Coordinates of C-alpha atoms in Angstrom, one line a residue:
M78 CA -29.3 5.1 -3.8
S79 CA -26.7 6.3 -6.2
A80 CA -23.2 4.9 -4.7
G81 CA -21.6 8.2 -4.1
R82 CA -24.2 8.9 -1.4
R83 CA -22.8 7.7 2.3
P84 CA -25.1 4.7 3.9
A85 CA -27.5 5.4 6.8
P86 CA -26.3 5.6 10.3
G87 CA -26.5 2.1 11.1
Q88 CA -25.7 0.9 7.9
V89 CA -22.0 0.0 6.6
R90 CA -21.9 -0.4 2.2
I91 CA -20.0 -3.7 1.2
I92 CA -17.3 -1.4 -2.0
G93 CA -16.3 -4.1 -3.7
G94 CA -16.5 -8.2 -5.5
N95 CA -20.0 -10.6 -6.2
L96 CA -21.5 -8.8 -2.7
R97 CA -21.2 -4.5 -3.7
N98 CA -23.4 -2.3 -2.2
S99 CA -24.5 -4.8 0.1
R100 CA -25.8 -2.5 3.3
L101 CA -24.9 -4.1 6.6
L102 CA -26.9 -3.2 9.1
V103 CA -25.0 -2.5 12.2
P104 CA -25.8 -2.3 15.4
E105 CA -25.9 0.9 18.4
L106 CA -23.4 -0.7 20.8
P107 CA -20.2 1.0 23.3
G108 CA -17.3 0.4 20.5
L109 CA -18.4 -0.7 17.8
R110 CA -16.4 0.9 15.0
P111 CA -16.5 -0.1 11.5
T112 CA -12.9 -0.1 9.3
P113 CA -14.3 2.7 7.1
A114 CA -14.8 2.5 3.5
R115 CA -11.8 4.3 2.5
V116 CA -10.0 2.1 4.6
R117 CA -11.1 -1.2 3.6
E118 CA -11.2 -0.1 -0.7
T119 CA -7.2 0.2 0.4
V120 CA -6.5 -2.8 2.8
F121 CA -8.8 -4.8 -0.2
N122 CA -6.9 -3.8 -3.2
W123 CA -3.1 -4.7 -1.5
L124 CA -5.0 -8.0 -1.0
A125 CA -6.1 -8.8 -4.3
P126 CA -3.6 -10.8 -5.3
V127 CA -4.1 -13.0 -3.1
I128 CA -7.7 -13.2 -2.0
A129 CA -9.6 -15.1 -3.8
G130 CA -9.5 -18.5 -1.8
A131 CA -8.1 -17.9 0.5
R132 CA -8.7 -19.3 4.5
C133 CA -9.7 -16.3 6.4
L134 CA -10.1 -15.4 10.5
D135 CA -12.3 -12.0 11.6
L136 CA -10.7 -11.4 15.2
C137 CA -12.9 -9.7 17.0
A138 CA -15.2 -9.2 14.0
G139 CA -17.4 -6.2 15.4
T140 CA -20.1 -5.6 12.0
G141 CA -18.5 -8.3 10.4
A142 CA -17.8 -5.9 7.0
L143 CA -14.0 -7.0 7.0
G144 CA -14.8 -11.1 6.4
I145 CA -17.9 -10.6 4.6
E146 CA -15.7 -8.1 2.3
A147 CA -13.6 -11.4 2.1
Y148 CA -16.8 -13.7 1.0
S149 CA -17.7 -11.1 -1.5
R150 CA -14.1 -11.3 -3.0
G151 CA -13.6 -14.9 -3.2
A152 CA -12.2 -15.2 0.1
A153 CA -13.1 -19.8 0.7
S154 CA -13.8 -19.3 4.1
V155 CA -14.0 -17.4 6.7
Q156 CA -14.0 -17.6 10.8
F157 CA -16.0 -14.5 12.3
V158 CA -15.0 -13.6 16.7
E159 CA -17.6 -11.9 18.8
R160 CA -16.8 -11.7 21.9
D161 CA -21.0 -10.1 21.9
A162 CA -23.5 -11.7 22.2
Q163 CA -25.7 -9.0 20.7
A164 CA -23.0 -7.9 18.0
A165 CA -23.0 -11.4 17.3
Q166 CA -26.6 -11.9 16.5
A167 CA -26.4 -9.0 14.7
L168 CA -23.6 -10.0 12.2
R169 CA -25.4 -14.6 12.2
A170 CA -27.9 -12.1 10.6
N171 CA -26.8 -10.2 8.6
L172 CA -25.3 -13.5 6.9
A173 CA -28.1 -14.8 6.6
R174 CA -29.1 -12.2 4.2
L175 CA -26.7 -12.0 2.5
R176 CA -27.2 -16.2 2.0
L177 CA -23.8 -16.6 3.5
T178 CA -24.7 -20.1 4.8
S179 CA -21.5 -21.7 4.7
A180 CA -19.8 -18.4 7.7
V181 CA -19.4 -19.7 10.8
V182 CA -19.9 -17.1 13.6
T183 CA -18.3 -18.0 17.2
T184 CA -19.5 -16.1 20.5
A185 CA -15.9 -16.2 21.9
D186 CA -13.6 -13.6 23.7
A187 CA -10.2 -13.6 21.3
T188 CA -8.4 -15.1 24.4
T189 CA -10.8 -17.7 24.7
F190 CA -10.7 -18.9 21.3
L191 CA -7.3 -18.7 20.4
R192 CA -6.6 -21.4 23.1
G193 CA -9.2 -23.6 21.3
A194 CA -8.2 -26.0 18.5
A195 CA -6.3 -24.5 16.0
Q196 CA -6.7 -24.7 12.2
A197 CA -4.4 -22.9 9.8
H198 CA -5.6 -19.5 8.2
D199 CA -3.5 -17.8 4.7
L200 CA -5.1 -13.8 6.6
V201 CA -6.3 -12.9 10.1
F202 CA -8.0 -9.5 10.7
L203 CA -6.5 -7.9 13.7
D204 CA -8.8 -5.3 15.3
P205 CA -9.6 -6.0 18.7
P206 CA -11.6 -3.0 20.5
F207 CA -8.4 -0.6 20.7
S208 CA -9.7 0.0 24.6
L209 CA -8.8 -3.5 26.1
D210 CA -4.7 -2.8 24.5
L211 CA -5.6 -6.7 23.0
W212 CA -3.0 -6.5 20.3
A213 CA 0.0 -8.2 21.2
P214 CA -1.7 -10.4 23.2
L215 CA -3.1 -11.6 20.8
A216 CA -0.1 -11.9 18.1
G217 CA 1.0 -13.7 20.3
Q218 CA -1.2 -16.5 20.6
L219 CA -2.3 -16.3 16.7
E220 CA 1.6 -16.8 15.8
A221 CA 2.5 -19.8 18.7
G222 CA -1.3 -21.3 17.7
G223 CA -1.0 -22.4 14.6
W224 CA -3.8 -20.2 14.0
L225 CA -0.9 -18.9 10.8
A226 CA 0.4 -20.3 7.5
A227 CA 3.4 -20.6 7.1
Q228 CA 3.1 -16.9 5.3
A229 CA 0.1 -16.0 6.8
L230 CA -1.1 -12.1 6.1
I231 CA -2.0 -10.1 8.8
Y232 CA -4.1 -6.8 9.6
V233 CA -4.0 -4.8 12.5
E234 CA -6.2 -1.5 12.6
S235 CA -4.7 0.7 15.9
P236 CA -4.8 3.7 16.8
R237 CA -2.1 6.4 15.2
A238 CA 0.3 7.2 18.3
G239 CA 1.5 4.0 19.0
V240 CA 2.3 1.0 17.0
P241 CA 1.3 -2.8 18.5
G242 CA 4.1 -5.2 20.3
L243 CA 3.6 -8.2 17.3
P244 CA 6.3 -11.3 16.6
P245 CA 9.6 -10.3 15.0
N246 CA 8.7 -12.2 11.9
W247 CA 6.0 -10.0 11.2
S248 CA 7.2 -7.7 8.7
V249 CA 5.2 -4.0 7.6
H250 CA 3.8 -5.8 3.5
R251 CA 2.2 -2.2 3.3
E252 CA 0.7 1.0 5.8
G253 CA -1.7 3.7 6.6
Q254 CA -3.7 6.5 8.1
A255 CA -7.1 7.4 8.3
G256 CA -7.8 10.7 10.9
E257 CA -6.6 8.5 14.3
V258 CA -5.7 5.5 13.4
R259 CA -2.8 3.2 11.8
F260 CA -4.3 0.4 9.5
A261 CA -1.7 -2.0 8.6
L262 CA -0.4 -4.9 6.0
Y263 CA 1.6 -7.7 7.7
R264 CA 3.6 -11.0 5.7
R265 CA 5.0 -13.4 8.8
S266 CA 7.3 -15.7 7.8
L267 CA 8.9 -18.3 9.7
P268 CA 10.0 -17.8 13.4
S269 CA 14.4 -19.7 11.9
R270 CA 13.6 -23.0 14.4
Q271 CA 10.6 -24.1 12.3
R272 CA 13.1 -23.2 9.3

Protein backbone atom coordinates (compact mmCIF):
# COMPACT_ATOMS: atom_id res chain seq x y z
CA MET A 1 0.00 0.00 0.00
CA SER A 2 1.41 3.42 -0.90
CA ALA A 3 2.20 5.90 1.87
CA GLY A 4 -0.43 8.33 0.56
CA ARG A 5 -3.38 5.96 0.86
CA ARG A 6 -5.66 5.94 3.87
CA PRO A 7 -5.62 2.87 6.12
CA ALA A 8 -8.57 0.52 5.98
CA PRO A 9 -11.47 1.12 8.38
CA GLY A 10 -10.58 -0.21 11.80
CA GLN A 11 -6.91 0.78 11.47
CA VAL A 12 -4.76 3.71 12.54
CA ARG A 13 -1.31 4.32 11.07
CA ILE A 14 1.70 5.46 13.12
CA ILE A 15 3.08 8.42 11.20
CA GLY A 16 6.63 8.93 12.47
CA GLY A 17 9.62 7.47 14.26
CA ASN A 18 10.92 3.92 14.23
CA LEU A 19 7.39 2.45 14.05
CA ARG A 20 6.40 4.65 11.11
CA ASN A 21 3.68 3.12 8.89
CA SER A 22 2.85 0.44 11.48
CA ARG A 23 -0.88 -0.24 11.63
CA LEU A 24 -2.89 -0.38 14.84
CA LEU A 25 -6.03 -2.49 14.71
CA VAL A 26 -8.97 -0.53 16.14
CA PRO A 27 -12.03 -2.28 17.59
CA GLU A 28 -15.44 -0.88 16.65
CA LEU A 29 -16.60 0.56 19.95
CA PRO A 30 -19.06 3.38 20.63
CA GLY A 31 -17.31 6.67 21.31
CA LEU A 32 -13.84 5.43 20.31
CA ARG A 33 -12.38 8.39 18.42
CA PRO A 34 -8.74 7.98 17.34
CA THR A 35 -6.85 11.26 17.00
CA PRO A 36 -6.56 11.89 13.23
CA ALA A 37 -3.15 11.44 11.59
CA ARG A 38 -2.81 15.08 10.56
CA VAL A 39 -3.49 16.23 14.13
CA ARG A 40 -0.96 13.73 15.50
CA GLU A 41 1.58 14.93 12.95
CA THR A 42 1.12 18.54 14.05
CA VAL A 43 1.27 17.70 17.75
CA PHE A 44 4.38 15.56 17.44
CA ASN A 45 6.09 18.26 15.39
CA TRP A 46 5.44 20.54 18.39
CA LEU A 47 6.82 17.86 20.72
CA ALA A 48 9.91 17.00 18.61
CA PRO A 49 12.37 18.91 20.85
CA VAL A 50 11.21 17.17 24.06
CA ILE A 51 9.84 13.72 23.22
CA ALA A 52 13.12 11.76 23.37
CA GLY A 53 13.44 10.25 26.85
CA ALA A 54 10.10 11.62 28.05
CA ARG A 55 8.00 9.80 30.65
CA CYS A 56 4.46 9.80 29.24
CA LEU A 57 0.94 9.09 30.50
CA ASP A 58 -1.76 8.31 27.92
CA LEU A 59 -4.88 8.84 30.01
CA CYS A 60 -8.18 7.68 28.44
CA ALA A 61 -5.92 5.95 25.90
CA GLY A 62 -8.53 4.43 23.57
CA THR A 63 -6.50 3.06 20.66
CA GLY A 64 -3.25 4.17 22.29
CA ALA A 65 -2.24 5.96 19.07
CA LEU A 66 -0.87 8.99 20.94
CA GLY A 67 1.20 6.95 23.37
CA ILE A 68 2.46 4.56 20.69
CA GLU A 69 3.40 7.55 18.51
CA ALA A 70 5.37 8.85 21.51
CA TYR A 71 7.17 5.48 21.86
CA SER A 72 7.91 5.48 18.15
CA ARG A 73 9.60 8.86 18.49
CA GLY A 74 11.80 7.99 21.46
CA ALA A 75 9.77 8.38 24.65
CA ALA A 76 11.39 6.50 27.53
CA SER A 77 8.11 5.11 28.90
CA VAL A 78 4.36 5.30 28.36
CA GLN A 79 1.69 4.35 30.88
CA PHE A 80 -1.63 3.66 29.13
CA VAL A 81 -4.93 3.92 31.02
CA GLU A 82 -8.17 2.76 29.40
CA ARG A 83 -11.47 1.99 31.14
CA ASP A 84 -13.05 -0.14 28.37
CA ALA A 85 -11.84 -3.73 28.72
CA GLN A 86 -12.21 -4.49 25.00
CA ALA A 87 -10.26 -1.37 23.97
CA ALA A 88 -7.58 -2.14 26.57
CA GLN A 89 -7.24 -5.69 25.27
CA ALA A 90 -6.92 -4.44 21.67
CA LEU A 91 -4.25 -1.99 22.84
CA ARG A 92 -2.31 -4.79 24.57
CA ALA A 93 -2.51 -6.88 21.37
CA ASN A 94 -1.18 -3.97 19.27
CA LEU A 95 1.67 -3.35 21.73
CA ALA A 96 2.60 -7.05 21.69
CA ARG A 97 2.55 -7.14 17.89
CA LEU A 98 4.82 -4.06 17.81
CA ARG A 99 7.10 -5.68 20.45
CA LEU A 100 6.68 -2.81 22.90
CA THR A 101 7.18 -5.12 25.85
CA SER A 102 7.92 -2.40 28.39
CA ALA A 103 4.57 -0.67 27.85
CA VAL A 104 2.06 -0.90 30.70
CA VAL A 105 -1.71 -0.89 30.10
CA THR A 106 -4.01 -0.43 33.07
CA THR A 107 -7.69 -1.19 32.64
CA ALA A 108 -9.27 1.40 34.91
CA ASP A 109 -11.40 4.49 34.98
CA ALA A 110 -9.05 7.49 34.74
CA THR A 111 -10.51 9.14 37.86
CA THR A 112 -9.92 5.99 39.89
CA PHE A 113 -6.43 5.49 38.45
CA LEU A 114 -5.40 9.03 39.43
CA ARG A 115 -6.31 8.31 43.06
CA GLY A 116 -3.47 5.77 43.16
CA ALA A 117 0.22 6.21 43.88
CA ALA A 118 1.51 8.95 41.60
CA GLN A 119 4.61 9.04 39.43
CA ALA A 120 5.56 12.36 37.81
CA HIS A 121 5.32 12.46 34.02
CA ASP A 122 6.92 14.84 31.53
CA LEU A 123 4.05 14.55 29.04
CA VAL A 124 0.39 13.68 29.53
CA PHE A 125 -2.18 13.03 26.80
CA LEU A 126 -5.61 14.10 28.08
CA ASP A 127 -8.27 13.12 25.57
CA PRO A 128 -11.32 11.82 27.47
CA PRO A 129 -14.61 10.83 25.79
CA PHE A 130 -16.22 14.12 24.84
CA SER A 131 -19.63 13.10 26.19
CA LEU A 132 -18.30 12.70 29.76
CA ASP A 133 -16.90 16.25 30.20
CA LEU A 134 -13.96 15.04 32.32
CA TRP A 135 -11.31 17.62 31.40
CA ALA A 136 -11.55 19.79 34.52
CA PRO A 137 -11.78 16.96 37.10
CA LEU A 138 -8.97 14.94 35.50
CA ALA A 139 -6.78 18.02 35.11
CA GLY A 140 -7.37 18.86 38.77
CA GLN A 141 -6.34 15.35 39.81
CA LEU A 142 -3.24 15.45 37.61
CA GLU A 143 -2.20 18.78 39.09
CA ALA A 144 -2.95 18.02 42.73
CA GLY A 145 -1.92 14.37 42.78
CA GLY A 146 1.77 14.55 41.86
CA TRP A 147 1.34 13.17 38.34
CA LEU A 148 3.11 16.06 36.60
CA ALA A 149 6.80 16.96 36.44
CA ALA A 150 7.62 20.57 37.30
CA GLN A 151 7.43 21.75 33.68
CA ALA A 152 5.27 19.01 32.22
CA LEU A 153 3.49 19.36 28.90
CA ILE A 154 -0.16 18.34 28.68
CA TYR A 155 -1.90 17.62 25.38
CA VAL A 156 -5.64 18.34 25.57
CA GLU A 157 -8.15 17.36 22.88
CA SER A 158 -11.68 18.76 23.28
CA PRO A 159 -14.67 20.02 21.29
CA ARG A 160 -13.99 23.19 19.35
CA ALA A 161 -17.06 24.83 20.89
CA GLY A 162 -15.59 25.35 24.34
CA VAL A 163 -12.21 25.51 26.04
CA PRO A 164 -12.24 23.26 29.13
CA GLY A 165 -11.57 24.72 32.56
CA LEU A 166 -7.99 23.80 33.43
CA PRO A 167 -5.64 24.68 36.31
CA PRO A 168 -4.50 28.33 36.24
CA ASN A 169 -0.82 27.34 36.13
CA TRP A 170 -1.33 25.56 32.77
CA SER A 171 -0.67 27.97 29.90
CA VAL A 172 -1.34 27.35 26.22
CA HIS A 173 1.92 26.63 24.42
CA ARG A 174 0.45 25.78 20.98
CA GLU A 175 -3.09 25.11 19.72
CA GLY A 176 -4.99 24.23 16.57
CA GLN A 177 -8.35 23.08 15.23
CA ALA A 178 -9.46 20.26 12.97
CA GLY A 179 -13.14 20.18 12.09
CA GLU A 180 -15.09 20.31 15.35
CA VAL A 181 -12.05 19.42 17.48
CA ARG A 182 -9.69 21.77 19.31
CA PHE A 183 -6.27 20.42 20.21
CA ALA A 184 -3.80 22.22 22.42
CA LEU A 185 -0.48 21.71 24.12
CA TYR A 186 -0.26 23.25 27.59
CA ARG A 187 2.89 23.94 29.56
CA ARG A 188 2.73 23.57 33.32
CA SER A 189 4.48 25.95 35.65
CA LEU A 190 4.78 25.35 39.38
CA PRO A 191 1.93 26.91 41.37
CA SER A 192 3.16 29.99 43.27
CA ARG A 193 2.96 28.19 46.64
CA GLN A 194 5.51 25.61 45.39
CA ARG A 195 8.09 28.06 43.96
